[in-house]
mmCIF file of C-alpha atoms (C1' of nucleotides) in Angstrom:
data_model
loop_
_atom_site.group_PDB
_atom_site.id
_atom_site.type_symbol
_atom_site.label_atom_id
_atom_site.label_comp_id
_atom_site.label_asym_id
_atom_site.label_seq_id
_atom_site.Cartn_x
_atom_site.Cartn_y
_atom_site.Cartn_z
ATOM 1 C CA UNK A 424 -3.922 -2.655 -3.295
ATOM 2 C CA UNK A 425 -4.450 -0.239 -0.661
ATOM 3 C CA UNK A 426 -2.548 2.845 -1.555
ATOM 4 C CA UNK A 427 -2.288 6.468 0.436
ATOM 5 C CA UNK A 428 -6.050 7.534 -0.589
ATOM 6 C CA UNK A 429 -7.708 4.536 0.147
ATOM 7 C CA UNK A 430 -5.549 4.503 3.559
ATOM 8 C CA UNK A 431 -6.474 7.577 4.277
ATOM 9 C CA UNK A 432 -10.869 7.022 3.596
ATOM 10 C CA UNK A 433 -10.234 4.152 5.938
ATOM 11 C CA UNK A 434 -8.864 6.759 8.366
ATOM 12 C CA UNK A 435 -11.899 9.111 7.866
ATOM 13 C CA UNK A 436 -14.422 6.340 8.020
ATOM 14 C CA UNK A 437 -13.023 4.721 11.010
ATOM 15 C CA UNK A 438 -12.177 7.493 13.443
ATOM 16 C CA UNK A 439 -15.875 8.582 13.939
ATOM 17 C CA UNK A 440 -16.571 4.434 14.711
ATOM 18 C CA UNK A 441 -13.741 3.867 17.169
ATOM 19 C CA UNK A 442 -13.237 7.476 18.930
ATOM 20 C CA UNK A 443 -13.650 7.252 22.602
ATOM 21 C CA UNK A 444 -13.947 3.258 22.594
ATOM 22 C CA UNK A 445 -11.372 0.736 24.153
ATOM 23 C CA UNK A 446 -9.914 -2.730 22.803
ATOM 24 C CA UNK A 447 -11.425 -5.510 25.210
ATOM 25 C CA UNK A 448 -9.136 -8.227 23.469
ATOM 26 C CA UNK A 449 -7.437 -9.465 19.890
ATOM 27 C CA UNK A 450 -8.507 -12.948 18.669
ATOM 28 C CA UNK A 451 -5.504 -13.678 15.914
ATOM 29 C CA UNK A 452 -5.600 -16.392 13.231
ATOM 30 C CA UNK A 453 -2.351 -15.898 11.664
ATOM 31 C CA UNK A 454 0.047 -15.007 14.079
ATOM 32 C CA UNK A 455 2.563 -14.240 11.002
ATOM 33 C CA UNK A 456 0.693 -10.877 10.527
ATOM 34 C CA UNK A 457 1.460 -9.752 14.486
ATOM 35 C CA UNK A 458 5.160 -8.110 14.124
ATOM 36 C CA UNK A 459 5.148 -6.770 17.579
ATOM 37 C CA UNK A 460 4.629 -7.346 20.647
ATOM 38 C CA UNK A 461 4.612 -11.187 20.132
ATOM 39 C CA UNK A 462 1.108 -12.711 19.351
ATOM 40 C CA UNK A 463 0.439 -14.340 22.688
ATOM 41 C CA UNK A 464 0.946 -10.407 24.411
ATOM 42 C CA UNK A 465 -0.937 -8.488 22.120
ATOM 43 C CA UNK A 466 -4.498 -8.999 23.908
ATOM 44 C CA UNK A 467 -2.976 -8.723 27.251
ATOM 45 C CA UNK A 468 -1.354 -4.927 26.160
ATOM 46 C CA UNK A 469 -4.179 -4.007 24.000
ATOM 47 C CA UNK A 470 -6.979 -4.743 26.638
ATOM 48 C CA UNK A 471 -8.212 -1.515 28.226
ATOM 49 C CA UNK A 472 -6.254 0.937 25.556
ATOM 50 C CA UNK A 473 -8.816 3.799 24.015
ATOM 51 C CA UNK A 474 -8.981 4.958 21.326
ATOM 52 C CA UNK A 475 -7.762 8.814 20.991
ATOM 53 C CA UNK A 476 -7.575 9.227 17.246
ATOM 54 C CA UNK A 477 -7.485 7.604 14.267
ATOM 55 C CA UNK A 478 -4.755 8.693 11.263
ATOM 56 C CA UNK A 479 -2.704 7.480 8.793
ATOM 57 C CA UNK A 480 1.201 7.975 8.049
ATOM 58 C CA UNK A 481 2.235 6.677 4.077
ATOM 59 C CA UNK A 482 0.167 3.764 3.810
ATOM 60 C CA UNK A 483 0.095 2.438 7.418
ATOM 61 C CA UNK A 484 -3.538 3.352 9.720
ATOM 62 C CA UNK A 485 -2.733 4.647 12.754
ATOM 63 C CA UNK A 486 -4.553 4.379 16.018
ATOM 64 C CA UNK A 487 -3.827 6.556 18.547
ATOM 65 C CA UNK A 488 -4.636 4.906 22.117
ATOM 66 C CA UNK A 489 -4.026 5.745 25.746
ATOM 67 C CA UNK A 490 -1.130 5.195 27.387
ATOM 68 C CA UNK A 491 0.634 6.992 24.328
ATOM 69 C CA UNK A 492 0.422 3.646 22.801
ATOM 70 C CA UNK A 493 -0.202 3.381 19.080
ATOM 71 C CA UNK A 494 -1.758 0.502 16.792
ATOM 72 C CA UNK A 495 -0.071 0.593 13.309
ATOM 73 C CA UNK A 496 -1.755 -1.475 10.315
ATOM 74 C CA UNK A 497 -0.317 -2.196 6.792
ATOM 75 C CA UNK A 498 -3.015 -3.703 4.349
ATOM 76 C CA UNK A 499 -0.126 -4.297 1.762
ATOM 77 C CA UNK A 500 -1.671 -5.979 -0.883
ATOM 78 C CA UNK A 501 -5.148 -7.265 -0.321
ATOM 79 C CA UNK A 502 -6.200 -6.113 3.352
ATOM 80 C CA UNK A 503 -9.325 -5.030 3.962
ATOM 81 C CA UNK A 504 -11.351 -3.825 7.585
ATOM 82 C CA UNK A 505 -15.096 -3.804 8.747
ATOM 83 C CA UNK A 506 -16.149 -3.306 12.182
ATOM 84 C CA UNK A 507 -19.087 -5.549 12.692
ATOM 85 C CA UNK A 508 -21.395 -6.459 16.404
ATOM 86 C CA UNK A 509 -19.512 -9.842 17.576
ATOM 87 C CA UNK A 510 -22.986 -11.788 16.780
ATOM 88 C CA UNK A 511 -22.239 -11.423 13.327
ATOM 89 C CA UNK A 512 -19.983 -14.085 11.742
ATOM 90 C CA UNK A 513 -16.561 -13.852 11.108
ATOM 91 C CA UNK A 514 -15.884 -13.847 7.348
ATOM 92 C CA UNK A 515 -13.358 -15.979 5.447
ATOM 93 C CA UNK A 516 -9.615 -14.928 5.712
ATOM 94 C CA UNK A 517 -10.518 -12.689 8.577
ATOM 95 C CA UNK A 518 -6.953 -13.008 10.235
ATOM 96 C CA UNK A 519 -7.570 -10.457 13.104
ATOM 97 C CA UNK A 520 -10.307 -9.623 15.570
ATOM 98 C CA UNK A 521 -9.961 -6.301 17.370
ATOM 99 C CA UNK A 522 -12.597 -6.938 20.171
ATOM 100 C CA UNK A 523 -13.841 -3.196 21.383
ATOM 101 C CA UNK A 524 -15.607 -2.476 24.529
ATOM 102 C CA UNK A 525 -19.775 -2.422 22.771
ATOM 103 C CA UNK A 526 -19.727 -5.862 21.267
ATOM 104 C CA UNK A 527 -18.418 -4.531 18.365
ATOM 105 C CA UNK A 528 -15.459 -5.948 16.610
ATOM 106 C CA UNK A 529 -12.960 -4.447 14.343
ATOM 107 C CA UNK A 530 -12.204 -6.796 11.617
ATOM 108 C CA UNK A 531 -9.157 -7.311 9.629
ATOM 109 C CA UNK A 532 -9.770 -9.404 6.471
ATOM 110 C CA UNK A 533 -6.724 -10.161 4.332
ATOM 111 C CA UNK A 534 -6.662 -12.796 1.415
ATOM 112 C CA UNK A 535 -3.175 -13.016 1.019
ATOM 113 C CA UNK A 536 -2.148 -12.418 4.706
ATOM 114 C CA UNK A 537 0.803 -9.742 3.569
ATOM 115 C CA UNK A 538 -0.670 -7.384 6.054
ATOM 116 C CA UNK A 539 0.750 -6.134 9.084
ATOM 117 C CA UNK A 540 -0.008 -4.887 12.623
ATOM 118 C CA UNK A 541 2.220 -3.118 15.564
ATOM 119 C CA UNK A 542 0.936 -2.416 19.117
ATOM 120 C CA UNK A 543 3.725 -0.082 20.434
ATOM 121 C CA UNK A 544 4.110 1.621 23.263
ATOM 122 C CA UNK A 545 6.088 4.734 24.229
ATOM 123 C CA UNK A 546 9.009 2.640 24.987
ATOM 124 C CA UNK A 547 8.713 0.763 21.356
ATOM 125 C CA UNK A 548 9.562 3.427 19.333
ATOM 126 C CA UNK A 549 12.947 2.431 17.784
ATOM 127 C CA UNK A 550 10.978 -0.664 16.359
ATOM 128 C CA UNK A 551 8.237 1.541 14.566
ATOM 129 C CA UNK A 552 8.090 1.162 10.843
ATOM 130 C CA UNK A 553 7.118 5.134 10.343
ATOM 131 C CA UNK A 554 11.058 5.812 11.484
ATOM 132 C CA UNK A 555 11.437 4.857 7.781
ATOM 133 C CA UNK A 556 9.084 6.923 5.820
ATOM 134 C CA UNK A 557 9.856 9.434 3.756
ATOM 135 C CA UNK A 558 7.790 12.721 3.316
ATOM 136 C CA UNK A 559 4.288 12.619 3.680
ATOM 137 C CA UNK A 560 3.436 13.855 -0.028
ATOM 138 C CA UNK A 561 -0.380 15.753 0.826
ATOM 139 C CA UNK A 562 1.914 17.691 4.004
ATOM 140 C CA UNK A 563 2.364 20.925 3.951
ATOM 141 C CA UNK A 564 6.700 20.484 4.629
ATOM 142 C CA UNK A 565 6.567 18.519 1.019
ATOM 143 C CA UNK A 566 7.869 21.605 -1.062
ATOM 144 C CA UNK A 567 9.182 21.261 -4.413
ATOM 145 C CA UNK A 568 12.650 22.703 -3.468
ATOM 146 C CA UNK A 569 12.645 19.212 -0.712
ATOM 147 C CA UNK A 570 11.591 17.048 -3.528
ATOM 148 C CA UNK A 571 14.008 18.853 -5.917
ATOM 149 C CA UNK A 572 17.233 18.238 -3.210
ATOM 150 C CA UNK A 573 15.886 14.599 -2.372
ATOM 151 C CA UNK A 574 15.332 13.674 -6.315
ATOM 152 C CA UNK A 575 18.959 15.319 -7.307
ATOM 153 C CA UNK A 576 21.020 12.474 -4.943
ATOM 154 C CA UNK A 577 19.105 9.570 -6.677
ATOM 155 C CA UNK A 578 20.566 8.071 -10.353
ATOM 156 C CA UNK A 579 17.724 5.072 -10.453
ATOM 157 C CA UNK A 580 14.686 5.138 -12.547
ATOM 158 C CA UNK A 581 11.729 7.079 -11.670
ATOM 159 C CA UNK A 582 9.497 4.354 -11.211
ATOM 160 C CA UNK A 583 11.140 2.381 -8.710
ATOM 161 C CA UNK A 584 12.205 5.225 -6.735
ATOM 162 C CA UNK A 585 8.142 6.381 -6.428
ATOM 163 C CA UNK A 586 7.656 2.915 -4.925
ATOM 164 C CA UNK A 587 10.302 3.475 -2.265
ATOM 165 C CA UNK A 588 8.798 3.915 0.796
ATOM 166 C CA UNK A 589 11.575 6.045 2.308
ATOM 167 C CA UNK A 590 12.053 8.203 -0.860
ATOM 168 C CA UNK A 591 8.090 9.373 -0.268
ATOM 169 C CA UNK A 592 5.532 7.665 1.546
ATOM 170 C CA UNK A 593 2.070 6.124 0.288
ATOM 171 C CA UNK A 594 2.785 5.748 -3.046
ATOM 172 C CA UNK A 595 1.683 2.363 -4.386
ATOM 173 C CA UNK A 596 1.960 1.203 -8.434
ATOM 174 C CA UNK A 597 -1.345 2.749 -9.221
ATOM 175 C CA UNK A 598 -0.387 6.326 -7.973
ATOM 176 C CA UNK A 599 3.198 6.071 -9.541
ATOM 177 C CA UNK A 600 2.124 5.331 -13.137
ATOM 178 C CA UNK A 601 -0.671 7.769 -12.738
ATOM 179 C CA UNK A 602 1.928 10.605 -11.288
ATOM 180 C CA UNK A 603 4.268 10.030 -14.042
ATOM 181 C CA UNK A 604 1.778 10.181 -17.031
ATOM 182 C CA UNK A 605 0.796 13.547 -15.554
ATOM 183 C CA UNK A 606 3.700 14.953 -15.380
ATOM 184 C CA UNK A 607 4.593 13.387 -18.660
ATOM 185 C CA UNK A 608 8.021 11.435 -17.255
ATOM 186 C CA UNK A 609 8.890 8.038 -18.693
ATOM 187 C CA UNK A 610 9.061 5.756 -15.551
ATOM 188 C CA UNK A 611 12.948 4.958 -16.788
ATOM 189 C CA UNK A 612 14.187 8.239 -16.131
ATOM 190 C CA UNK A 613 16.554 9.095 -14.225
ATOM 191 C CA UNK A 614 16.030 10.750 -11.065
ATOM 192 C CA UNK A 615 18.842 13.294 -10.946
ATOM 193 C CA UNK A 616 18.479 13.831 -14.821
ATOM 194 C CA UNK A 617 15.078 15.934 -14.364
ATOM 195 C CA UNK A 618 14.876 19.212 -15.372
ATOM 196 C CA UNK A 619 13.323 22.060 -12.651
ATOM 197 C CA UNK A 620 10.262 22.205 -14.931
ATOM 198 C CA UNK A 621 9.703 18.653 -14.885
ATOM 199 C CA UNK A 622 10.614 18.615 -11.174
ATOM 200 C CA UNK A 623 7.690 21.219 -10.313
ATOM 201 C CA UNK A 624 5.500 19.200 -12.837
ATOM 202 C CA UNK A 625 5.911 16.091 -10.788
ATOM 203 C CA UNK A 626 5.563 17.231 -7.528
ATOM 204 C CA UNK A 627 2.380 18.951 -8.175
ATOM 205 C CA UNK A 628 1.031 15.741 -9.904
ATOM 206 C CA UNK A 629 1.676 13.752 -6.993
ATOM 207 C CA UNK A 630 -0.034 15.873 -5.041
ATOM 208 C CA UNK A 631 -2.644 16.103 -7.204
ATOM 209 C CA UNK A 632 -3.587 12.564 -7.767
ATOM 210 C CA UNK A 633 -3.346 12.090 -4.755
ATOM 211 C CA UNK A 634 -6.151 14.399 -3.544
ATOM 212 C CA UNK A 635 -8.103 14.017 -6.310
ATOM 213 C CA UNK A 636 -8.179 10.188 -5.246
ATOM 214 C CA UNK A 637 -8.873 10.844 -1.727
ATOM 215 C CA UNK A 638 -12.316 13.239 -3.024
ATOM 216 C CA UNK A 639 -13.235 9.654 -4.616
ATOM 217 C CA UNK A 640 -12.514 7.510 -2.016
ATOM 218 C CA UNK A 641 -10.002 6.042 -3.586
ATOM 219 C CA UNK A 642 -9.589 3.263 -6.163
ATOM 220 C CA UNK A 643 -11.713 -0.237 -6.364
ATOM 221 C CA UNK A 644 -10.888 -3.409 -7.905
ATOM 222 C CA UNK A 645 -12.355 -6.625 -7.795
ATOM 223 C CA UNK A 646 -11.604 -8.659 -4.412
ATOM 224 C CA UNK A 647 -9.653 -6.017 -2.972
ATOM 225 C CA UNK A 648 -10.154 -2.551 -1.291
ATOM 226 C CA UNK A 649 -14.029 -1.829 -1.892
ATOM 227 C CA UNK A 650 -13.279 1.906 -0.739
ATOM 228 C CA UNK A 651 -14.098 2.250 2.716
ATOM 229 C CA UNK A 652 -15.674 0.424 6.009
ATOM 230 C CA UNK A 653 -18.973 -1.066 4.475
ATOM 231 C CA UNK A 654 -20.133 1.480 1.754
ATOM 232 C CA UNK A 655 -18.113 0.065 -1.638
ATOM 233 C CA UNK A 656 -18.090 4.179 -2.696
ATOM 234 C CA UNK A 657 -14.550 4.424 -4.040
ATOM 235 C CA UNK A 658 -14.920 5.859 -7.523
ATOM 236 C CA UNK A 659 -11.264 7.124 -8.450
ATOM 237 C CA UNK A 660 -10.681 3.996 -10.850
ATOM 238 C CA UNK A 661 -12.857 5.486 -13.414
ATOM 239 C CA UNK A 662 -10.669 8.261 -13.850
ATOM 240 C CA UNK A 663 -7.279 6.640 -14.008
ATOM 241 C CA UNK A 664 -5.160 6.971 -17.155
ATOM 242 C CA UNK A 665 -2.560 4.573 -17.436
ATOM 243 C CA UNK A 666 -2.919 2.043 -14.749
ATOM 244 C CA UNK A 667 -3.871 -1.362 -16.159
ATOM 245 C CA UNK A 668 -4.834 0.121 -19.411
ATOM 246 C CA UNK A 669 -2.117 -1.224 -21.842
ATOM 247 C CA UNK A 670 -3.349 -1.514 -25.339
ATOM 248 C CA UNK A 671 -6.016 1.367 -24.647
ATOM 249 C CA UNK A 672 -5.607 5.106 -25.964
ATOM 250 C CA UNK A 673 -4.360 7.530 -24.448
ATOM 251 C CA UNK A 674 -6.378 10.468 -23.353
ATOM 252 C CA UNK A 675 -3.775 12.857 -24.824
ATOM 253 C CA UNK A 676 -2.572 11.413 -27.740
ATOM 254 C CA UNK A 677 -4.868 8.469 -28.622
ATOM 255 C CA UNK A 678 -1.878 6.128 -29.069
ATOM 256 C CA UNK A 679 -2.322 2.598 -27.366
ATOM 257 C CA UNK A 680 -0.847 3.021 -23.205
ATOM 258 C CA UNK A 681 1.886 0.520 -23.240
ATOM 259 C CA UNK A 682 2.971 -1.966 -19.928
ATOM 260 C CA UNK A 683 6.467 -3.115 -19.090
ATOM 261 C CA UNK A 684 8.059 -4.508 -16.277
ATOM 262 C CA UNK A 685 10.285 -2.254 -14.229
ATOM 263 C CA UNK A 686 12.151 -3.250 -10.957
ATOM 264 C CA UNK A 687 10.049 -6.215 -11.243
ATOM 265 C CA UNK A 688 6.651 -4.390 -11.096
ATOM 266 C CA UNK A 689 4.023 -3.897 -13.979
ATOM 267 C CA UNK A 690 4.294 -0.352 -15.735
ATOM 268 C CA UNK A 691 1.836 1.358 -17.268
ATOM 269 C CA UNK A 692 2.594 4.881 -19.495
ATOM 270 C CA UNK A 693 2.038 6.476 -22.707
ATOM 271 C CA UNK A 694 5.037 5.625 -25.045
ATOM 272 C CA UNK A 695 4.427 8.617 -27.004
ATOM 273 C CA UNK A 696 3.352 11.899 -23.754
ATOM 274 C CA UNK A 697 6.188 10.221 -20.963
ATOM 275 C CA UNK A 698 9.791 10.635 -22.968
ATOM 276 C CA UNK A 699 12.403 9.463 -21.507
ATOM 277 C "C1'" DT B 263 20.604 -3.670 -8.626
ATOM 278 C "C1'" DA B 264 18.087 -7.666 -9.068
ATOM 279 C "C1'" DA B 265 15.890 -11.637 -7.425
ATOM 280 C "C1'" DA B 266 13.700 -14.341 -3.875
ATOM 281 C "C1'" DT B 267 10.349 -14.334 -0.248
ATOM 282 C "C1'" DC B 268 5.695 -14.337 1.695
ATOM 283 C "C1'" DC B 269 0.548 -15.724 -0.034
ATOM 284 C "C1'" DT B 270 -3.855 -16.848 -2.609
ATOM 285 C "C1'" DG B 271 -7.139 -16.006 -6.233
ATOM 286 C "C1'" DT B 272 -7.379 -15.602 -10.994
ATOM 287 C "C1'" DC B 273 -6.646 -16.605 -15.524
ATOM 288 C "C1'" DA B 274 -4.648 -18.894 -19.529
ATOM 289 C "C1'" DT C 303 -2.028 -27.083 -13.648
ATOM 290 C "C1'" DG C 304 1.132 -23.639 -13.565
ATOM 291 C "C1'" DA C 305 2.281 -18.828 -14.153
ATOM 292 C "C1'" DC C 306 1.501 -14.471 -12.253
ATOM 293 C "C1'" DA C 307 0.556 -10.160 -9.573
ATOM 294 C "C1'" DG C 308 2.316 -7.218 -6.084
ATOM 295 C "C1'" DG C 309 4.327 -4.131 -1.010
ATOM 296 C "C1'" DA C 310 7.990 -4.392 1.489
ATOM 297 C "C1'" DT C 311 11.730 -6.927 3.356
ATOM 298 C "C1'" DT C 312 15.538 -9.991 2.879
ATOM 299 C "C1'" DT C 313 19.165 -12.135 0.410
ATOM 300 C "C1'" DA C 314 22.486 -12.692 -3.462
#
DNA sequence: TAAATCCTGTCA
DNA sequence: TGACAGGATTTA
């Protein structure tokens, strides 16, 4: 499940591929994944649009094009992207083909076809999903003292409120169990209830996960992201400490990492380092 | 605040 | 064969 690292090593990998090129057409499999403009349009609007940079913004991959248009992609839970010459086959569950202007094709594989795409221009704005993104964690604006006022109006449990996209943006269940073991937080805990240490605690884990994900290329699992274009290189799952290790010990304490289902998502912590 | 929804591969 | 995971949105 594609979270902000491995979001952002697709946004590394891909700008150097697609910088300077245009979209020549979009050949669309399951129209479901097109939010906007309307499937039948988006060739017809994406055809002669270059490509002026390639970020990322939470978990969505942003292309900068001409005409101050901008292509958004969500992988959500199983997306995937290659850019392969046209000769070369289309895979299975390839739902999207960007055609670009070399043969080339950028190619958006996704299993479970949760993902996403926007083509907006500079007149689409009010229907952009970034409007509702919180803080960009890694940015500079993130300070404790903004996490501190933002945490202090919220009574929910931690957990859930990591996962909320307009709380802070990118963070995915692997990065919010991993955030909260680090800063030693049980995921039930209240959000106003934190204390200024544990506050400070928190914010620099996030941070730090985060980056320390994005030096690995992020996180790998079986028939989902393989970290990056075409080089499987994503290496941060070896270091995780919680996530989908129930019954393991913990690298603190040595007692077994425990999983529970919060807000309806799987939960991983240490029963004994995370009080609550 | 919780549950249903969209999806398919995986696993029991 | 049926339960389940899971991001984000929608509905109860």
């Amino acid at each position: 499940m594609p979270e902000l690292p491995e979001v952002e090593t697709y946004a590394r990998q891909l700008k150097p591929q697609l910088l300077g090129h245009s979209f020549v057409d979009a050949h669309v499999t399951w129209p479901r994944m097109v939010v906007f403009p309307d499937v039948e349009s988006l060739p017809i609007r994406l055809r002669g649009l270059k490509v002026r940079d390639v970020t990322r913004r939470g978990k969505y991959l942003k292309l900068e094009l001409s005409s101050e248009a901008q292509l958004l992609i969500h992988l959500k839970m199983s997306g995937r992207l290659r850019i392969e010459p046209i000769t070369v086959s289309p895979e299975a569950h390839d739902r999207i083909r960007f055609g670009l202007d070399d043969g080339r094709e950028l190619r958006f594989n996704d299993t479970r076809k949760f993902g996403r795409v926007y083509l907006l221009g500079p007149n689409d704005q009010d229907r952009s999903p970034l409007n509702q993104l919180g803080p960009e964690p890694l940015d500079e604006t993130f300070t404790v003292e903004e996490f501190a006022r933002r945490l202090s109006r919220r009574a929910g449990a931690m957990k859930p409120l990591l996962l909320d996209q307009s709380f802070i943006a990118g963070l995915g269940n692997i990065y919010a169990d991993e955030s909260l073991f680090q800063a030693r937080i049980h995921p039930l805990r209240r959000a106003d209830t934190l204390t200024e240490q544990e506050i400070e605690s928190l914010h620099s884990a996030i941070r730090c996960v985060l980056q320390r994900s994005i030096d690995c290329l992020g996180v790998s699992f079986d028939f989902v992201y393989t970290g990056g274009l075409h080089d499987p290189g994503a290496t941060y799952q070896c270091q995780l400490q919680v996530y989908q290790r129930q019954g393991l010990a913990c690298s603190w304490c040595g007692q077994p990492i425990e999983r529970m289902v919060i807000g309806g998502r799987g939960t991983h912590f240490c029963p004994v380092c995370q009080r609550r």
